XYZ file of C-alpha atoms in Angstrom:
563
model
C 103.883 82.256 106.620
C 105.887 84.256 109.186
C 109.598 83.868 108.529
C 111.716 82.706 111.453
C 115.232 82.148 110.105
C 117.042 79.194 111.624
C 120.503 80.590 110.934
C 120.760 84.196 112.203
C 124.510 84.209 111.552
C 123.862 84.314 107.806
C 122.343 87.787 108.166
C 124.422 89.049 111.089
C 127.091 91.577 110.056
C 130.267 92.299 111.988
C 131.567 95.861 111.908
C 134.536 96.216 109.573
C 135.802 99.108 111.687
C 137.113 98.888 115.245
C 134.235 100.029 117.465
C 135.914 99.672 120.866
C 136.139 103.465 121.194
C 132.444 104.016 120.468
C 130.122 104.766 123.382
C 126.863 102.838 123.361
C 123.621 104.776 123.443
C 121.833 104.767 126.789
C 118.430 104.517 125.093
C 117.088 103.063 121.854
C 116.437 105.409 118.935
C 113.118 107.267 118.856
C 112.407 106.360 115.217
C 110.190 109.285 114.200
C 112.635 112.113 114.930
C 116.286 111.335 115.516
C 119.939 112.007 114.782
C 121.525 108.608 114.035
C 123.887 107.321 116.697
C 127.544 107.083 115.502
C 127.335 103.275 115.543
C 124.216 103.376 113.366
C 125.953 105.813 111.016
C 128.927 103.448 110.794
C 126.665 100.488 110.008
C 124.867 102.588 107.386
C 128.187 103.605 105.823
C 129.253 99.964 105.544
C 125.915 99.035 103.955
C 126.224 101.978 101.563
C 129.666 100.755 100.554
C 128.109 97.431 99.600
C 125.266 99.156 97.746
C 127.637 101.410 95.816
C 129.572 98.429 94.460
C 127.173 95.492 94.367
C 123.688 96.979 94.136
C 122.200 97.961 90.807
C 119.281 100.412 90.672
C 115.825 98.959 90.475
C 114.314 99.289 86.997
C 110.695 100.399 86.792
C 108.834 99.507 83.601
C 109.594 97.076 80.781
C 110.646 97.160 77.160
C 107.196 98.349 76.103
C 107.157 101.317 78.506
C 109.431 104.139 79.515
C 111.991 102.712 81.906
C 113.154 104.667 84.946
C 115.321 103.880 87.915
C 113.960 104.184 91.423
C 115.709 104.260 94.748
C 114.732 102.487 97.925
C 114.751 103.032 101.672
C 117.249 100.909 103.572
C 117.720 100.442 107.290
C 120.335 99.267 109.742
C 119.823 98.010 113.279
C 122.766 97.778 115.651
C 122.228 94.730 117.866
C 123.895 92.743 120.617
C 123.783 88.941 120.725
C 123.742 86.543 123.677
C 127.554 86.630 123.817
C 127.446 90.418 124.322
C 128.925 90.942 120.859
C 127.855 93.951 118.773
C 126.933 93.709 115.111
C 124.225 94.988 112.841
C 121.340 93.867 110.652
C 120.265 95.372 107.345
C 116.897 95.621 105.631
C 115.142 97.301 102.723
C 111.619 98.717 102.589
C 109.017 97.378 100.211
C 109.618 94.508 97.845
C 112.424 93.427 95.578
C 111.901 92.251 91.999
C 111.801 88.502 91.552
C 115.273 87.044 91.428
C 116.916 89.947 93.255
C 119.509 88.730 95.759
C 118.275 89.462 99.262
C 120.536 87.093 101.222
C 122.307 90.006 102.915
C 119.089 91.469 104.330
C 116.660 90.340 106.993
C 113.655 88.664 105.380
C 110.308 90.399 105.053
C 107.646 89.644 107.639
C 105.955 87.639 104.907
C 107.702 86.666 101.684
C 105.248 87.189 98.859
C 107.560 85.574 96.335
C 108.403 82.387 98.218
C 107.842 79.358 95.917
C 105.238 77.895 98.295
C 103.553 81.235 98.990
C 99.756 81.059 99.075
C 99.850 84.667 97.928
C 101.357 83.734 94.570
C 98.791 80.968 94.175
C 95.990 83.375 95.046
C 97.421 86.012 92.744
C 97.534 83.530 89.863
C 93.900 82.589 90.528
C 92.869 86.249 90.560
C 94.825 86.883 87.369
C 93.023 83.952 85.740
C 89.670 85.378 86.845
C 90.646 88.756 85.401
C 91.588 87.012 82.179
C 88.252 85.145 82.129
C 86.412 88.443 82.623
C 88.418 90.103 79.881
C 87.835 87.171 77.520
C 84.089 87.382 78.074
C 84.072 91.165 77.689
C 86.020 90.887 74.431
C 84.156 87.814 73.110
C 83.340 88.386 69.428
C 79.736 87.172 69.821
C 79.227 89.423 72.884
C 80.571 92.470 71.071
C 78.515 91.631 67.975
C 75.356 91.256 70.074
C 75.922 94.631 71.739
C 76.530 96.228 68.367
C 73.423 94.547 66.916
C 71.346 95.606 69.934
C 72.475 99.222 69.582
C 71.623 99.143 65.870
C 68.190 97.567 66.396
C 67.458 99.910 69.294
C 68.266 102.911 67.123
C 66.163 101.453 64.315
C 63.240 100.820 66.675
C 63.488 104.378 68.014
C 63.314 105.735 64.487
C 60.276 103.526 63.645
C 58.432 104.575 66.808
C 59.286 108.227 66.212
C 58.012 108.004 62.646
C 54.831 106.252 63.816
C 54.175 108.919 66.445
C 54.593 111.674 63.860
C 52.080 109.870 61.627
C 49.597 109.515 64.496
C 49.920 113.188 65.437
C 49.103 114.101 61.850
C 46.025 111.830 61.865
C 44.957 113.348 65.187
C 45.270 116.852 63.717
C 43.229 115.804 60.676
C 40.461 114.393 62.919
C 40.373 117.595 64.894
C 39.945 119.585 61.667
C 37.262 117.159 60.458
C 35.307 117.643 63.692
C 35.289 121.402 63.148
C 34.249 121.106 59.498
C 31.534 118.429 59.978
C 30.169 120.017 63.137
C 28.700 122.829 61.073
C 27.255 120.529 58.375
C 25.799 117.557 60.246
C 22.819 117.243 62.504
C 23.428 116.494 66.172
C 22.660 112.792 65.729
C 24.790 112.538 62.573
C 27.663 114.402 64.270
C 27.509 112.075 67.261
C 27.807 109.021 65.022
C 30.582 110.702 63.004
C 32.564 111.648 66.146
C 32.144 108.129 67.534
C 33.805 106.772 64.413
C 36.677 109.250 64.830
C 37.164 108.128 68.445
C 37.385 104.521 67.246
C 40.048 105.588 64.746
C 41.993 107.275 67.566
C 41.776 104.162 69.757
C 42.816 101.990 66.832
C 45.870 104.225 66.239
C 46.876 103.956 69.913
C 46.434 100.210 69.766
C 48.582 99.992 66.659
C 51.294 102.023 68.420
C 51.190 99.735 71.466
C 51.379 96.640 69.265
C 54.306 98.138 67.361
C 56.097 98.936 70.649
C 55.503 95.406 71.899
C 56.750 93.820 68.673
C 59.903 95.901 68.638
C 60.517 95.255 72.336
C 60.150 91.530 71.723
C 62.683 91.670 68.927
C 65.122 93.584 71.182
C 64.519 91.224 74.114
C 65.741 88.259 72.086
C 69.088 90.030 71.653
C 69.188 91.487 75.199
C 68.588 88.032 76.701
C 71.666 86.771 74.903
C 73.640 89.832 76.114
C 72.348 89.281 79.658
C 73.626 85.723 79.547
C 77.142 87.055 78.918
C 76.781 89.793 81.558
C 75.574 87.309 84.167
C 78.695 85.213 83.598
C 80.869 88.348 83.825
C 79.185 89.435 87.062
C 79.594 85.955 88.526
C 83.317 86.134 87.826
C 83.476 89.652 89.321
C 81.745 88.465 92.484
C 84.121 85.502 92.645
C 87.067 87.878 92.210
C 85.784 90.147 94.982
C 85.314 87.261 97.421
C 88.669 85.664 96.642
C 90.450 88.997 96.806
C 88.948 89.764 100.222
C 89.817 86.279 101.465
C 93.374 86.597 100.158
C 93.783 90.010 101.782
C 92.517 88.704 105.109
C 94.829 85.690 104.927
C 97.686 88.059 104.113
C 96.844 90.193 107.152
C 96.951 87.036 109.274
C 100.645 86.610 108.408
C 101.650 90.025 109.761
C 102.086 89.457 113.493
C 104.535 91.777 115.176
C 106.564 91.046 118.292
C 107.752 93.556 120.859
C 110.609 93.462 123.358
C 108.347 91.765 125.899
C 107.720 88.864 123.545
C 104.096 89.917 122.963
C 102.648 89.416 119.492
C 100.017 91.590 117.834
C 98.356 91.192 114.450
C 98.421 94.078 112.004
C 94.609 94.245 111.934
C 94.463 94.681 115.702
C 97.243 97.270 115.544
C 95.304 99.492 113.143
C 91.921 98.947 114.768
C 93.204 101.264 117.484
C 93.890 104.068 114.979
C 91.729 106.427 112.956
C 92.442 104.309 109.864
C 90.774 101.212 111.409
C 92.157 99.058 108.562
C 95.839 98.482 107.687
C 96.963 100.534 104.675
C 98.639 98.830 101.722
C 102.142 97.489 102.464
C 101.834 98.074 106.211
C 104.669 96.162 107.865
C 106.872 96.074 104.758
C 109.152 98.928 105.830
C 112.716 98.378 107.022
C 112.272 99.279 110.712
C 109.547 96.697 111.548
C 111.482 93.998 109.678
C 114.675 94.729 111.579
C 113.018 94.683 114.989
C 111.003 91.558 114.152
C 114.136 89.653 113.138
C 116.007 90.825 116.232
C 113.208 89.693 118.554
C 112.854 86.348 116.781
C 116.564 85.642 117.152
C 117.199 86.892 120.680
C 119.154 89.945 119.559
C 118.987 93.131 121.630
C 118.233 96.281 119.578
C 120.742 99.063 120.299
C 120.279 101.768 117.639
C 118.329 102.244 114.403
C 118.796 104.333 111.268
C 117.075 104.435 107.867
C 118.368 106.126 104.709
C 117.353 106.586 101.080
C 119.550 105.116 98.350
C 119.166 105.956 94.677
C 116.956 108.191 92.576
C 113.931 109.846 94.162
C 110.388 108.957 93.117
C 108.621 111.510 90.934
C 106.281 112.712 93.673
C 108.347 112.416 96.858
C 111.398 114.266 98.068
C 114.140 111.771 98.845
C 117.828 112.600 98.749
C 120.427 109.957 97.995
C 122.225 108.918 101.186
C 120.115 111.066 103.533
C 118.740 109.619 106.775
C 114.976 109.693 107.276
C 112.602 108.979 110.145
C 110.069 106.152 110.019
C 106.820 107.088 108.285
C 103.864 108.083 110.421
C 101.010 106.489 108.514
C 102.204 102.896 108.180
C 105.002 102.532 110.723
C 103.948 104.581 113.741
C 101.103 102.273 114.858
C 103.243 99.165 114.285
C 106.397 100.518 115.935
C 104.417 101.886 118.881
C 103.676 98.237 119.688
C 107.084 96.841 118.721
C 109.021 99.317 120.881
C 107.168 98.361 124.056
C 109.658 96.843 126.487
C 112.592 98.845 125.101
C 114.073 101.857 126.857
C 113.367 104.359 124.063
C 114.507 107.967 123.815
C 111.871 110.532 124.750
C 109.881 112.016 121.910
C 111.688 115.326 121.261
C 108.518 116.687 119.670
C 106.957 116.747 123.138
C 109.634 119.144 124.401
C 108.811 122.825 124.002
C 111.805 124.434 122.213
C 110.330 127.900 122.823
C 110.546 127.560 126.606
C 112.261 130.685 127.927
C 112.454 132.250 124.444
C 111.190 135.832 124.200
C 108.865 137.017 121.467
C 109.956 140.300 119.866
C 107.225 142.773 118.945
C 108.445 145.063 116.164
C 105.227 147.046 115.627
C 102.068 147.682 117.617
C 99.070 150.008 117.561
C 95.479 149.865 118.760
C 94.271 147.335 116.116
C 97.268 145.230 115.040
C 100.791 144.136 115.846
C 103.695 142.447 114.072
C 106.079 140.057 115.813
C 109.400 138.561 114.795
C 108.759 134.873 115.483
C 111.860 132.876 116.416
C 112.614 129.560 114.720
C 111.149 126.484 116.483
C 108.274 128.526 117.874
C 104.652 127.565 117.146
C 102.320 130.101 115.562
C 99.268 128.427 117.130
C 98.946 125.708 119.800
C 99.912 122.225 118.662
C 98.669 118.792 119.680
C 101.259 118.377 122.421
C 102.641 121.891 122.965
C 100.326 124.790 123.752
C 102.989 127.499 124.051
C 102.751 129.574 120.865
C 102.531 133.085 119.474
C 98.776 132.869 119.898
C 98.958 131.830 123.563
C 101.585 134.449 124.388
C 99.603 137.235 122.735
C 96.316 136.042 124.213
C 97.864 136.321 127.655
C 99.331 139.728 126.816
C 96.076 141.103 125.364
C 93.245 139.382 127.274
C 90.673 141.926 125.994
C 91.534 141.364 122.336
C 88.626 140.060 120.246
C 88.729 137.748 117.268
C 91.184 134.967 116.347
C 94.321 137.190 116.750
C 96.411 135.126 114.296
C 95.982 136.390 110.725
C 98.370 133.969 108.987
C 100.883 131.347 110.071
C 104.506 130.379 109.734
C 105.805 126.828 110.100
C 107.126 126.123 113.567
C 110.682 125.894 112.220
C 110.433 129.090 110.138
C 111.378 132.409 111.728
C 110.203 135.872 110.768
C 107.370 138.342 110.522
C 103.930 137.367 111.740
C 100.894 139.685 111.730
C 98.216 139.651 114.457
C 94.951 141.557 114.794
C 93.488 142.855 118.066
C 89.849 142.906 116.979
C 87.517 141.099 114.598
C 87.298 143.932 112.098
C 91.055 144.261 111.746
C 91.414 140.481 111.540
C 88.836 140.232 108.756
C 90.489 143.045 106.790
C 94.023 141.706 107.134
C 93.060 138.105 106.440
C 91.201 139.236 103.315
C 94.425 140.824 102.049
C 96.295 137.554 102.534
C 93.520 135.530 100.873
C 93.413 137.919 97.891
C 97.243 137.748 97.699
C 97.655 141.501 97.842
C 100.155 141.190 100.710
C 103.726 141.235 99.428
C 105.956 138.686 101.183
C 109.622 137.851 100.868
C 111.558 135.040 102.504
C 115.283 134.485 102.809
C 116.640 130.944 102.721
C 120.058 129.350 102.812
C 120.212 126.332 100.519
C 122.440 123.340 101.111
C 124.118 123.424 97.699
C 124.371 125.427 94.494
C 121.734 126.020 91.826
C 122.329 126.830 88.170
C 119.883 129.654 87.475
C 119.923 133.104 89.022
C 116.141 133.545 89.165
C 112.934 131.918 88.013
C 109.468 130.611 88.824
C 108.740 127.256 90.460
C 105.296 125.844 89.689
C 104.586 122.476 91.361
C 101.159 121.249 92.584
C 101.239 119.970 96.171
C 99.173 117.676 98.361
C 99.719 116.038 101.721
C 101.346 112.596 101.924
C 98.493 110.605 103.461
C 100.917 107.941 104.698
C 103.364 110.368 106.285
C 101.756 113.614 107.422
C 102.708 116.457 107.412
C 105.081 115.727 104.489
C 103.914 117.077 101.146
C 104.024 115.410 97.734
C 104.185 116.833 94.227
C 100.998 115.551 92.592
C 99.760 116.610 89.167
C 96.493 114.675 89.578
C 95.223 115.911 92.941
C 97.682 118.574 94.123
C 96.741 122.222 94.625
C 98.541 124.810 92.484
C 101.568 126.379 94.176
C 103.942 128.943 92.711
C 107.103 130.615 94.010
C 109.410 133.178 92.447
C 113.059 133.123 93.472
C 116.308 134.996 92.976
C 119.835 134.132 94.065
C 121.331 136.766 96.396
C 124.728 135.294 97.206
C 126.724 132.159 96.479
C 128.795 130.843 99.360
C 130.896 127.934 98.095
C 128.546 124.956 98.517
C 125.662 127.087 99.824
C 123.277 129.557 98.209
C 121.497 132.493 99.836
C 118.215 133.049 98.030
C 115.068 135.154 98.167
C 111.642 133.559 97.752
C 108.428 135.367 96.827
C 105.550 132.905 97.384
C 102.605 133.583 95.104
C 100.451 130.942 96.796
C 100.642 129.814 100.409
C 100.567 126.012 100.545
C 101.843 123.987 103.485
C 105.657 123.580 103.271
C 105.555 125.268 99.855
C 108.995 126.894 100.002
C 110.628 123.853 101.559
C 109.235 121.515 98.887
C 109.925 123.904 96.004
C 113.514 124.201 97.180
C 114.194 120.505 97.729
C 112.160 118.669 95.061
C 114.082 117.589 91.965
C 111.548 119.374 89.750
C 112.101 122.542 91.783
C 115.575 123.722 92.791
C 116.639 120.224 93.892
C 118.501 121.855 96.763
C 117.036 121.576 100.272
C 117.046 124.436 102.756
C 119.711 123.908 105.427
C 118.183 122.424 108.563
C 115.087 121.085 106.819
C 114.590 117.887 108.819
C 111.647 116.783 106.649
C 113.024 117.257 103.145
C 116.751 117.633 103.762
C 119.042 117.211 106.748
C 118.864 118.411 110.346
C 120.991 121.315 111.503
C 120.926 123.820 114.365
C 117.811 125.410 112.810
C 115.824 125.717 109.610
C 117.469 128.484 107.612
C 114.225 130.001 106.347
C 113.127 133.466 107.474
C 110.093 135.620 106.574
C 111.903 138.947 106.377
C 109.590 141.322 104.477
C 105.871 142.179 104.514
C 103.957 144.923 102.732
C 100.245 145.388 103.455
C 97.504 147.997 103.898
C 96.736 149.059 107.445
C 93.222 147.810 108.293
C 92.184 151.114 109.917
C 94.200 153.971 108.406
C 94.449 152.350 104.930
C 98.092 153.403 104.755
C 100.708 151.196 103.105
C 102.748 149.470 105.814
C 106.187 147.929 105.229
C 107.908 145.690 107.770
C 111.349 144.205 107.365
C 113.626 142.167 109.627
C 116.626 140.787 107.766
C 117.653 137.175 108.298
C 120.664 136.766 110.555
C 122.236 134.138 108.313
């Protein structure tokens, strides 16, 4: 059931502020890396005013579990109607609890909780199947049969074991008898005597086989009754699997996305063109696709988009209350790539090389290694779209250098000291020092806020967010250990200058440890992934201490941060 509202005016919002002095954007927002247009910021501020007075936090859990509050991503879309009037639409990502008032927001692509929703019917049927399976698995007779079978099986094992011990003893006695009688009996008498012993041995084996068969028959009577239960359980499981697959496919059929050209594309077809092949869970339930879908369905022209987080952050993610965020890469990028077709969209700024015309300062060089002071927004190694990097520059400068050159890396946005090797031997030696964590490193960072403690250790396991690479998550189940020591250097009103000493070297480690609520809960200024954009990321690798790969001397390099 695709929702096509018949009364767009019920969801249309007029600006409360006079917008006649605002300039309109010349292009629509590039949703994966943007600074919100002033009109979008104004719409977001008006929505936030509503949320601050009329929106209560979503409660996770019930009376039997620990209850927590969780925030949600919201979005605004500035639009123009057929009368050339500007207004805006609002949306939330994900789902709302049953009974939550959603009249202010554009509807989801498919409303799971609609009274006539086939999804609810299918969910009830699956829940009933799960209950039937659970009832069978917990049936008193079934549990008693399994307990009886285990008891009888153990008993049978003990009987067989005892019988085998008895037979081994009889076998040993016959062997001894053969030795004793062999010296006393004639050849003919011994042959007859041995023949009788062989018959005894065969009779013992026969008795063991009969005993095994009898015990197996007794167990089979019980196992057949158990199998009858298990067959019913497996039938229900197969039914659940088939109905679940059918329900999922029918659900996919409801997610058809329009673009500005009026072309529709199903979510399955959208993701067939990606590495995922299949849509991930909740694909299409984010704010941006909902806003664009509603605008297209109701002949509204999209002008500008913005999404922001409202409320408490989830335990694993880094989300700051009121901060603007780009659309996620995993779920939204394939969908929005289709939905934006036909719109005049801003160029992808990530395709522009920010290092163009920027010089690379070499602060140390000898015959086997060099150290450079990498500027911010300068790649360490070639990227997917931009090849210009420290590696490419140094490769061009030293065409006869052997080996990988780059010993370690800094994030594109991070400035500071970077070590390179001119030959394979030096590279292997230097890289080994980094791997063994014998290299001493210190970073300077300027935090967007104040922290309570003067120094400490941050210990948070990290893993990549599979739905929004390259963002990292704090994950105690699958994350890799990551540790950082820190010390406050200077407090500047609402900002804090700090030193970081990373013990491990995980992707975005310092940025996550600074911004996550279980870390310092204070993002680095200019962190456009975990905080807010600025003129640069205020993170600088300013100190390195290592052993020279050839002379074995201790080498110290330091370039202080300019902030």
